[in-house]
Amino acid sequence: MRLYGYAGKILRINLSKKSYAVEPLKDSLIKHFIGGRGFGIKILWDELPANIDPLSPENKIVVSVGPLTGTKVQSASRWVAQFKSPLTGIYCRSVGGGYFGAELKFAGYDAIIVEGKAEKPTYIWIHDDNVEFRDASKVWGLTTLFTRDIILDETDKRAKMIMIGPAGERLVKISAIVTDDWRTAGRGGGGAVMGSKGLKAIVVRGSKRPEIYDDQTLSDAVNEQIKAYREWPAVPPADFRRLGTNTGTYVWYFMGNFPTYNFQQREWDGIERFRPEILESYIIGHKGCYACAMQCGKIFKITNGPYGGIAWDFPELETEWSFGGIVGVNNIEAITYANMLCDLYGLDTISTGVAIAFAVELCEKSIIDKTETDGLELNWGKPEIVVELVRRIALRIGNLGNLLAEGVRRAAEIIGRGSERYAMHIKGLEMPAYDPRAMKGQGLGLVTGTIGASHAISWNKFEILGVPKKADPLAIEGKAELTKYVQDEMAVCETAVFCKLIVNHDVVNPVFYSRVLYSATGIEEFKDPKYLWKVGERIWNLERLFNVREGIDGKYDILPERFLKEPHPRNPAKGQIFELEPLLKDYYRVRGWDEQGIPTKEKLAELEIP
Amino acid sequence: MRLYGYAGKILRINLSKKSYAVEPLKDSLIKHFIGGRGFGIKILWDELPANIDPLSPENKIVVSVGPLTGTKVQSASRWVAQFKSPLTGIYCRSVGGGYFGAELKFAGYDAIIVEGKAEKPTYIWIHDDNVEFRDASKVWGLTTLFTRDIILDETDKRAKMIMIGPAGERLVKISAIVTDDWRTAGRGGGGAVMGSKGLKAIVVRGSKRPEIYDDQTLSDAVNEQIKAYREWPAVPPADFRRLGTNTGTYVWYFMGNFPTYNFQQREWDGIERFRPEILESYIIGHKGCYACAMQCGKIFKITNGPYGGIAWDFPELETEWSFGGIVGVNNIEAITYANMLCDLYGLDTISTGVAIAFAVELCEKSIIDKTETDGLELNWGKPEIVVELVRRIALRIGNLGNLLAEGVRRAAEIIGRGSERYAMHIKGLEMPAYDPRAMKGQGLGLVTGTIGASHAISWNKFEILGVPKKADPLAIEGKAELTKYVQDEMAVCETAVFCKLIVNHDVVNPVFYSRVLYSATGIEEFKDPKYLWKVGERIWNLERLFNVREGIDGKYDILPERFLKEPHPRNPAKGQIFELEPLLKDYYRVRGWDEQGIPTKEKLAELEIP
């Protein structure tokens, strides 16, 4: 069968043996899993034994792209890293942007599987059919900026890369995988997995281009897509081209999200600093990913105060929150600087901010004191503490830096003394900028997320944006259906690999996806949106099965007791708690899972999961 | 007359009028001043009225190159910035390296004269005959790294540039002019002069190449020069290719230099960290300037400790000292980091370190306390204090940052209370890593330096390296002659523009210079080394006259009383003070100056200075 859209090959790299193999992309893999996130979970499900140590050579990293990656389809060229997470012990998918995904496709690969462990620091240099294992000793220990400059000097200045910083090398559990242009796959500790394998970077340069089945039809669809982007409403929270995710930050708070003071959610006038017009005043440039007219990445210039002198990728909404509201900081300069440090050291900004807030609340509650913080005086609203702790976590400096580098769940286990009450995570993954008490469907999505508390994979657009149709955030009725809807939809859209932001806004959905997917690949089955919905559900269920195989079943569909016992203190969610039990029960029913939250045989048969 | 070697043109830029003019290089200017430093002092002497405010639009910056710049002659492509210094109030010449000098020549200019003051932040984009005044608002406030990347994006990625960082913008008196590859012209506050003019950068790209009068003879000489570099003794303190100026750091201390604790010169075992083999362990790469086989620039990698993650140009000997011995710090990681911050913010590392040491000694002597240091606890040997103060000085943060940003002389004036005793400067320029008590000729050179206490323009190679012939450092007899020798020699060699390091080692001297200069230019007079010596003396005398015109005569040939009253406490200079009076008297005699240190009419006539 002649393949369109796809490169048709998987590159398998064994670091222990310094060997690689090129494997053909199987027809059944394509049909059942389409690409990207689908490929990743299928490969991990088939190849990873249960209960391995995520930081052992037995773990694998799958970096995959999709049939639309590297085509003209807009916002479809992201890449997905998948692995067993050292932070959560379960499945993790973490998505990054920039140009790496397209370049991998151009080099002729739909996925890379990395196995084993290098004897000494290594980077992989892939230029089309050539694959080299290169000595990374020179850049080992360096931040991403210096790593990039040195490696691109050694390879090809036009190459694209993913890499780790010092945090990943030091096996910081909340470390990220970072591209040459800082479009980070942050969540779940992918940086530490690369670090544990002695893998500093994967560098790619390709000269091929994907063949398209029906270019005219594809072009027509893409033109419509670009037109839709142009007509995107120019009002918050949707003016992405001008503001990026800054558009939502301020609005979030007044929806009952953008949690303050480690989810204590006290009123906070610091939020006034996050008004879109204030954030906009920092913008001096725009950037984006391959084939995306949205260009939602913004460059912030910081001139005032002790962090003055930088021009760096802005902190996205989640980061404005994780170094902002959750630690009571409204200093945009410091937040931008801390965000830059995370890009440089290779840290997940969400988990890092939540870890810092955890430590501050432990001090507030007198569970730890200065003897355990290496002398740091932890308080809410201290930008210099946030910046300093980012560095200490990344470099594992001191007792506190080392502790928080493990993530809040493990840190709380080590500290004990009731500290777990303040560890804001689900299944080990730190919470994002949403409050389950204020949005019940969103909360249910967080609780049931296959990677833990993800801001990305269960984003409830019904509640948040009112698309494709409005839903009352505080109601619990019907939320199981909506949660399943957004979960399955995102799962399949991340096979393209489409950007979550575009799916969130319903500009891309399975209807549009099936149209461009069929034009690009000519695969008959993909014509039908219902087929795509089923692939999404298949992916979600297989991810769940992966976790169940690791012993993580419905017993772990829980969340910090704060959400169950402490009523949300401010409007519009004032007095609300999160009704876990009925929501979950309904969700299992809608999912066709049993009472332990395990997919039934019937469901698996229906989804053709053997 | 057909010109060889030279571009033949001076570019005069008026920022107030946003206008420029191209002026021919006059024959008399060439004959009398050759290039580089010679051009600069002559232009300033002719064009700057006395007593202007160095930060007013009336000041001018001359950036000049020489007849060998951009040719194949080795180590001859540096550039010289000259201006009335806001730090000292007198003449300043500050020399930088990299590729900017050659590129300026390739664009067709031997010098740029910058006049006036821009209405809003501006950078100059020179590509051959095109000169554009570009809006620098976007990069105003940014460190040099971001400034470089943004400006090269806006112009030409292959362009070369000089620029200022936030320190220069904030008129920090010890701010530097920095190239795109961090080969900084650090001394005298050139950054502030650019800042006062609203000039963020000068960016150059050229397509021309200098014509050579006798290419065969020049090639032969250059081949000999390269051979001499190859045969350079591979032992400290001269193994430049391997170690750069790291070669001297450790040795310095045992010569009685590398002054400790703000020149208190107490014994200090911290020096053991500066052994060449330790410093070498940080090197991961080499870099150099245009047409220089020496490649003495080293890249240091820092992985350990809180400053881990960087790969940056190493701190040269002077910087290893200014953030090392003088503040009692032996933490190479912190020193490298502080050095990087200076490159990024645009600060002179020597003056910055001396300013910090001044503040620490004031605390030691209880002249200031924490109420005046913005809460910082100042002590010797605290790397984190050095790093923090570099930032505060550059960004003028707090009382202390603002105070030290003025340089030690002015800071002492403001503080009063006898603090001037601890302000280690000569004529307002902070002292370098030499102790006048330990090397009398070197000390005399510092006292009489035309820009103040310069490490570069009076380097006594007789005393330090024993070339071209050995001299006892502690003797005072005959030192006036040796001082005049090295001063005149460096003055003329900086017309080429040769690198000081090569002249210091006597690999380049007027004999070699005359040979390549004649081959390159075909100008008959340049054949004779004696002619070059005379040009050097002419330059030195004109620089002196410039200062005398500003009211700075022999009364100001003084140095901190520490050197006159406190015997050097350690070997080999133990018990020594600096014998100012006899040395200076002899120097005036040898110079042909009167008792006030003013060049006599006879001397000026002899030097054909009108």
Tab-separated table of N, CA and C in Angstrom, chain B residues 368-478:
chain	number	residue	atom	x	y	z
B	368	ILE	N	30.811	51.908	56.614
B	368	ILE	CA	29.385	51.791	56.297
B	368	ILE	C	28.866	50.521	56.969
B	369	ASP	N	27.550	50.447	57.124
B	369	ASP	CA	26.970	49.224	57.684
B	369	ASP	C	25.757	48.814	56.852
B	370	LYS	N	25.008	47.842	57.367
B	370	LYS	CA	23.902	47.270	56.583
B	370	LYS	C	22.825	48.292	56.202
B	371	THR	N	22.764	49.383	56.939
B	371	THR	CA	21.747	50.385	56.558
B	371	THR	C	22.106	51.032	55.222
B	372	GLU	N	23.368	50.956	54.850
B	372	GLU	CA	23.762	51.577	53.584
B	372	GLU	C	23.995	50.558	52.471
B	373	THR	N	23.842	49.283	52.805
B	373	THR	CA	24.080	48.251	51.785
B	373	THR	C	22.777	47.578	51.360
B	374	ASP	N	21.666	48.205	51.654
B	374	ASP	CA	20.365	47.623	51.318
B	374	ASP	C	20.205	46.251	51.960
B	375	GLY	N	20.767	46.137	53.149
B	375	GLY	CA	20.568	44.901	53.911
B	375	GLY	C	21.567	43.803	53.615
B	376	LEU	N	22.429	44.012	52.635
B	376	LEU	CA	23.420	42.967	52.320
B	376	LEU	C	24.510	42.929	53.386
B	377	GLU	N	24.870	41.727	53.762
B	377	GLU	CA	25.960	41.520	54.715
B	377	GLU	C	27.246	41.363	53.892
B	378	LEU	N	28.079	42.392	53.895
B	378	LEU	CA	29.281	42.328	53.055
B	378	LEU	C	30.460	41.753	53.827
B	379	ASN	N	31.054	40.751	53.245
B	379	ASN	CA	32.231	40.120	53.837
B	379	ASN	C	33.154	39.651	52.729
B	380	TRP	N	34.396	39.473	53.074
B	380	TRP	CA	35.337	38.883	52.118
B	380	TRP	C	34.935	37.433	51.839
B	381	GLY	N	35.220	37.020	50.611
B	381	GLY	CA	35.074	35.593	50.306
B	381	GLY	C	33.657	35.114	50.126
B	382	LYS	N	32.731	36.009	49.791
B	382	LYS	CA	31.330	35.619	49.617
B	382	LYS	C	30.953	35.694	48.136
B	383	PRO	N	31.028	34.581	47.431
B	383	PRO	CA	30.726	34.636	45.990
B	383	PRO	C	29.323	35.163	45.694
B	384	GLU	N	28.349	34.809	46.547
B	384	GLU	CA	26.967	35.216	46.247
B	384	GLU	C	26.802	36.733	46.363
B	385	ILE	N	27.627	37.351	47.197
B	385	ILE	CA	27.587	38.813	47.322
B	385	ILE	C	28.151	39.460	46.060
B	386	VAL	N	29.219	38.876	45.551
B	386	VAL	CA	29.813	39.405	44.324
B	386	VAL	C	28.805	39.336	43.181
B	387	VAL	N	28.189	38.181	43.015
B	387	VAL	CA	27.222	38.007	41.927
B	387	VAL	C	26.051	38.979	42.089
B	388	GLU	N	25.552	39.081	43.297
B	388	GLU	CA	24.405	39.950	43.534
B	388	GLU	C	24.772	41.418	43.296
B	389	LEU	N	25.966	41.805	43.714
B	389	LEU	CA	26.350	43.219	43.528
B	389	LEU	C	26.627	43.548	42.070
B	390	VAL	N	27.119	42.586	41.309
B	390	VAL	CA	27.280	42.833	39.875
B	390	VAL	C	25.928	43.241	39.283
B	391	ARG	N	24.894	42.504	39.653
B	391	ARG	CA	23.570	42.806	39.132
B	391	ARG	C	23.071	44.161	39.636
B	392	ARG	N	23.292	44.422	40.904
B	392	ARG	CA	22.788	45.688	41.466
B	392	ARG	C	23.515	46.895	40.894
B	393	ILE	N	24.806	46.732	40.635
B	393	ILE	CA	25.563	47.832	40.025
B	393	ILE	C	25.068	48.061	38.593
B	394	ALA	N	24.955	46.980	37.858
B	394	ALA	CA	24.571	47.099	36.442
B	394	ALA	C	23.195	47.737	36.296
B	395	LEU	N	22.286	47.337	37.162
B	395	LEU	CA	20.907	47.818	37.036
B	395	LEU	C	20.621	49.002	37.962
B	396	ARG	N	21.674	49.454	38.661
B	396	ARG	CA	21.546	50.569	39.614
B	396	ARG	C	20.439	50.296	40.621
B	397	ILE	N	20.468	49.112	41.209
B	397	ILE	CA	19.449	48.740	42.184
B	397	ILE	C	19.911	49.122	43.587
B	398	GLY	N	19.072	49.841	44.300
B	398	GLY	CA	19.342	50.155	45.703
B	398	GLY	C	20.394	51.227	45.886
B	399	ASN	N	20.632	51.571	47.143
B	399	ASN	CA	21.606	52.607	47.481
B	399	ASN	C	23.013	52.201	47.070
B	400	LEU	N	23.397	50.990	47.462
B	400	LEU	CA	24.774	50.560	47.205
B	400	LEU	C	25.036	50.365	45.715
B	401	GLY	N	24.079	49.728	45.032
B	401	GLY	CA	24.237	49.522	43.585
B	401	GLY	C	24.429	50.843	42.873
B	402	ASN	N	23.618	51.807	43.234
B	402	ASN	CA	23.702	53.122	42.622
B	402	ASN	C	25.007	53.834	42.924
B	403	LEU	N	25.476	53.648	44.126
B	403	LEU	CA	26.705	54.299	44.568
B	403	LEU	C	27.910	53.714	43.820
B	404	LEU	N	28.008	52.400	43.814
B	404	LEU	CA	29.160	51.759	43.177
B	404	LEU	C	29.132	51.940	41.665
B	405	ALA	N	27.936	52.141	41.118
B	405	ALA	CA	27.819	52.378	39.672
B	405	ALA	C	28.560	53.640	39.249
B	406	GLU	N	28.881	54.488	40.210
B	406	GLU	CA	29.618	55.722	39.914
B	406	GLU	C	31.131	55.518	39.880
B	407	GLY	N	31.585	54.295	40.214
B	407	GLY	CA	33.024	54.083	40.330
B	407	GLY	C	33.483	54.452	41.722
B	408	VAL	N	34.656	53.961	42.123
B	408	VAL	CA	35.056	54.126	43.527
B	408	VAL	C	35.421	55.570	43.896
B	409	ARG	N	35.980	56.318	42.956
B	409	ARG	CA	36.374	57.684	43.320
B	409	ARG	C	35.156	58.519	43.697
B	410	ARG	N	34.164	58.480	42.823
B	410	ARG	CA	32.956	59.266	43.075
B	410	ARG	C	32.188	58.700	44.271
B	411	ALA	N	32.147	57.370	44.381
B	411	ALA	CA	31.446	56.760	45.512
B	411	ALA	C	32.064	57.225	46.824
B	412	ALA	N	33.399	57.287	46.871
B	412	ALA	CA	34.084	57.727	48.086
B	412	ALA	C	33.790	59.195	48.380
B	413	GLU	N	33.699	60.001	47.336
B	413	GLU	CA	33.343	61.414	47.536
B	413	GLU	C	31.970	61.532	48.181
B	414	ILE	N	31.040	60.712	47.716
B	414	ILE	CA	29.669	60.791	48.240
B	414	ILE	C	29.617	60.285	49.676
B	415	ILE	N	30.322	59.182	49.923
B	415	ILE	CA	30.295	58.590	51.268
B	415	ILE	C	31.085	59.444	52.259
B	416	GLY	N	32.225	59.945	51.846
B	416	GLY	CA	33.069	60.706	52.761
B	416	GLY	C	33.610	59.821	53.869
B	417	ARG	N	33.747	60.379	55.063
B	417	ARG	CA	34.169	59.630	56.260
B	417	ARG	C	35.483	58.872	56.058
B	418	GLY	N	36.379	59.444	55.288
B	418	GLY	CA	37.693	58.820	55.108
B	418	GLY	C	37.687	57.632	54.169
B	419	SER	N	36.558	57.414	53.492
B	419	SER	CA	36.457	56.217	52.644
B	419	SER	C	37.383	56.269	51.436
B	420	GLU	N	37.818	57.483	51.052
B	420	GLU	CA	38.662	57.585	49.848
B	420	GLU	C	39.964	56.814	50.001
B	421	ARG	N	40.334	56.569	51.235
B	421	ARG	CA	41.559	55.800	51.483
B	421	ARG	C	41.462	54.381	50.914
B	422	TYR	N	40.239	53.886	50.789
B	422	TYR	CA	40.032	52.509	50.330
B	422	TYR	C	39.552	52.424	48.883
B	423	ALA	N	39.534	53.590	48.252
B	423	ALA	CA	39.096	53.640	46.848
B	423	ALA	C	40.325	53.447	45.977
B	424	MET	N	40.479	52.258	45.431
B	424	MET	CA	41.702	51.900	44.729
B	424	MET	C	41.590	52.276	43.247
B	425	HIS	N	42.051	53.485	42.965
B	425	HIS	CA	41.973	53.979	41.584
B	425	HIS	C	43.128	54.936	41.332
B	426	ILE	N	43.382	55.182	40.092
B	426	ILE	CA	44.318	56.250	39.714
B	426	ILE	C	43.602	57.120	38.695
B	427	LYS	N	43.515	58.380	38.985
B	427	LYS	CA	42.791	59.343	38.130
B	427	LYS	C	41.348	58.905	37.881
B	428	GLY	N	40.791	58.173	38.844
B	428	GLY	CA	39.388	57.769	38.720
B	428	GLY	C	39.186	56.400	38.108
B	429	LEU	N	40.226	55.846	37.489
B	429	LEU	CA	40.073	54.511	36.890
B	429	LEU	C	40.544	53.455	37.890
B	430	GLU	N	39.679	52.485	38.154
B	430	GLU	CA	39.980	51.463	39.150
B	430	GLU	C	41.241	50.678	38.779
B	431	MET	N	42.004	50.320	39.813
B	431	MET	CA	43.281	49.612	39.655
B	431	MET	C	43.089	48.226	39.057
B	432	PRO	N	44.050	47.755	38.270
B	432	PRO	CA	44.033	46.373	37.789
B	432	PRO	C	44.822	45.447	38.732
B	433	ALA	N	45.102	44.236	38.286
B	433	ALA	CA	45.636	43.166	39.138
B	433	ALA	C	47.137	43.268	39.429
B	434	TYR	N	47.656	44.486	39.526
B	434	TYR	CA	49.081	44.676	39.782
B	434	TYR	C	49.251	45.509	41.035
B	435	ASP	N	50.346	45.251	41.721
B	435	ASP	CA	50.630	46.018	42.919
B	435	ASP	C	51.885	46.853	42.691
B	436	PRO	N	51.746	48.163	42.676
B	436	PRO	CA	52.892	49.044	42.394
B	436	PRO	C	54.064	48.793	43.333
B	437	ARG	N	53.785	48.325	44.554
B	437	ARG	CA	54.859	48.064	45.511
B	437	ARG	C	55.719	46.878	45.090
B	438	ALA	N	55.143	45.988	44.304
B	438	ALA	CA	55.854	44.769	43.928
B	438	ALA	C	56.583	44.892	42.596
B	439	MET	N	56.217	45.917	41.823
B	439	MET	CA	56.816	46.122	40.507
B	439	MET	C	56.855	47.614	40.247
B	440	LYS	N	58.005	48.168	40.406
B	440	LYS	CA	58.097	49.623	40.412
B	440	LYS	C	57.883	50.239	39.029
B	441	GLY	N	58.374	49.583	38.017
B	441	GLY	CA	58.150	50.092	36.662
B	441	GLY	C	56.680	49.988	36.287
B	442	GLN	N	56.106	48.854	36.606
B	442	GLN	CA	54.690	48.658	36.354
B	442	GLN	C	53.878	49.699	37.128
B	443	GLY	N	54.285	49.932	38.374
B	443	GLY	CA	53.592	50.934	39.180
B	443	GLY	C	53.696	52.332	38.570
B	444	LEU	N	54.892	52.662	38.088
B	444	LEU	CA	55.083	53.964	37.449
B	444	LEU	C	54.205	54.084	36.206
B	445	GLY	N	54.090	52.988	35.495
B	445	GLY	CA	53.216	52.965	34.316
B	445	GLY	C	51.771	53.213	34.690
B	446	LEU	N	51.346	52.623	35.805
B	446	LEU	CA	49.961	52.821	36.248
B	446	LEU	C	49.722	54.284	36.631
B	447	VAL	N	50.676	54.848	37.376
B	447	VAL	CA	50.527	56.227	37.850
B	447	VAL	C	50.465	57.217	36.693
B	448	THR	N	51.248	56.935	35.666
B	448	THR	CA	51.348	57.904	34.569
B	448	THR	C	50.470	57.547	33.372
B	449	GLY	N	49.730	56.482	33.505
B	449	GLY	CA	48.860	56.058	32.395
B	449	GLY	C	47.934	57.181	31.954
B	450	THR	N	47.812	57.355	30.661
B	450	THR	CA	47.020	58.486	30.149
B	450	THR	C	45.517	58.286	30.332
B	451	ILE	N	45.109	57.066	30.663
B	451	ILE	CA	43.672	56.855	30.920
B	451	ILE	C	43.422	56.566	32.396
B	452	GLY	N	44.474	56.588	33.215
B	452	GLY	CA	44.364	56.161	34.612
B	452	GLY	C	45.016	54.800	34.764
B	453	ALA	N	44.597	54.062	35.796
B	453	ALA	CA	45.277	52.816	36.159
B	453	ALA	C	44.952	51.684	35.176
B	454	SER	N	45.595	51.734	34.035
B	454	SER	CA	45.315	50.751	32.985
B	454	SER	C	46.255	49.558	33.063
B	455	HIS	N	45.680	48.346	32.907
B	455	HIS	CA	46.506	47.145	32.863
B	455	HIS	C	47.149	46.993	31.499
B	456	ALA	N	46.717	47.789	30.540
B	456	ALA	CA	47.071	47.498	29.153
B	456	ALA	C	48.117	48.417	28.560
B	457	ILE	N	48.070	49.706	28.858
B	457	ILE	CA	48.866	50.641	28.052
B	457	ILE	C	50.283	50.856	28.564
B	458	SER	N	50.601	50.321	29.741
B	458	SER	CA	51.972	50.508	30.260
B	458	SER	C	52.517	49.189	30.803
B	459	TRP	N	52.176	48.117	30.175
B	459	TRP	CA	52.508	46.800	30.723
B	459	TRP	C	54.016	46.564	30.675
B	460	ASN	N	54.593	46.449	31.848
B	460	ASN	CA	56.062	46.401	31.903
B	460	ASN	C	56.607	44.998	31.677
B	461	LYS	N	56.798	44.675	30.413
B	461	LYS	CA	57.236	43.318	30.079
B	461	LYS	C	58.652	43.024	30.558
B	462	PHE	N	59.439	44.065	30.775
B	462	PHE	CA	60.787	43.860	31.332
B	462	PHE	C	60.679	43.222	32.718
B	463	GLU	N	59.820	43.789	33.534
B	463	GLU	CA	59.677	43.300	34.905
B	463	GLU	C	58.873	42.008	34.992
B	464	ILE	N	57.846	41.921	34.195
B	464	ILE	CA	56.904	40.814	34.375
B	464	ILE	C	57.389	39.544	33.682
B	465	LEU	N	57.816	39.695	32.430
B	465	LEU	CA	58.238	38.495	31.692
B	465	LEU	C	59.737	38.443	31.433
B	466	GLY	N	60.413	39.557	31.722
B	466	GLY	CA	61.858	39.575	31.428
B	466	GLY	C	62.158	39.683	29.945
B	467	VAL	N	61.228	40.248	29.176
B	467	VAL	CA	61.464	40.499	27.757
B	467	VAL	C	61.266	41.970	27.444
B	468	PRO	N	61.958	42.527	26.489
B	468	PRO	CA	63.069	41.927	25.746
B	468	PRO	C	64.308	41.700	26.603
B	469	LYS	N	64.260	42.200	27.863
B	469	LYS	CA	65.403	41.938	28.739
B	469	LYS	C	64.938	42.062	30.185
B	470	LYS	N	65.556	41.301	31.050
B	470	LYS	CA	65.110	41.188	32.440
B	470	LYS	C	65.387	42.466	33.230
B	471	ALA	N	64.438	42.813	34.106
B	471	ALA	CA	64.663	43.950	35.011
B	471	ALA	C	64.172	43.560	36.396
B	472	ASP	N	64.916	43.976	37.412
B	472	ASP	CA	64.524	43.675	38.788
B	472	ASP	C	63.269	44.471	39.140
B	473	PRO	N	62.172	43.803	39.448
B	473	PRO	CA	60.914	44.526	39.696
B	473	PRO	C	60.992	45.494	40.862
B	474	LEU	N	61.850	45.182	41.848
B	474	LEU	CA	61.862	46.011	43.052
B	474	LEU	C	62.805	47.219	42.946
B	475	ALA	N	63.653	47.216	41.926
B	475	ALA	CA	64.558	48.353	41.734
B	475	ALA	C	63.793	49.530	41.145
B	476	ILE	N	64.284	50.733	41.436
B	476	ILE	CA	63.656	51.895	40.816
B	476	ILE	C	64.549	52.531	39.756
B	477	GLU	N	65.797	52.194	39.764
B	477	GLU	CA	66.724	52.783	38.810
B	477	GLU	C	66.388	52.329	37.384
B	478	GLY	N	66.382	53.267	36.501
B	478	GLY	CA	66.171	52.940	35.087
B	478	GLY	C	64.737	52.623	34.726
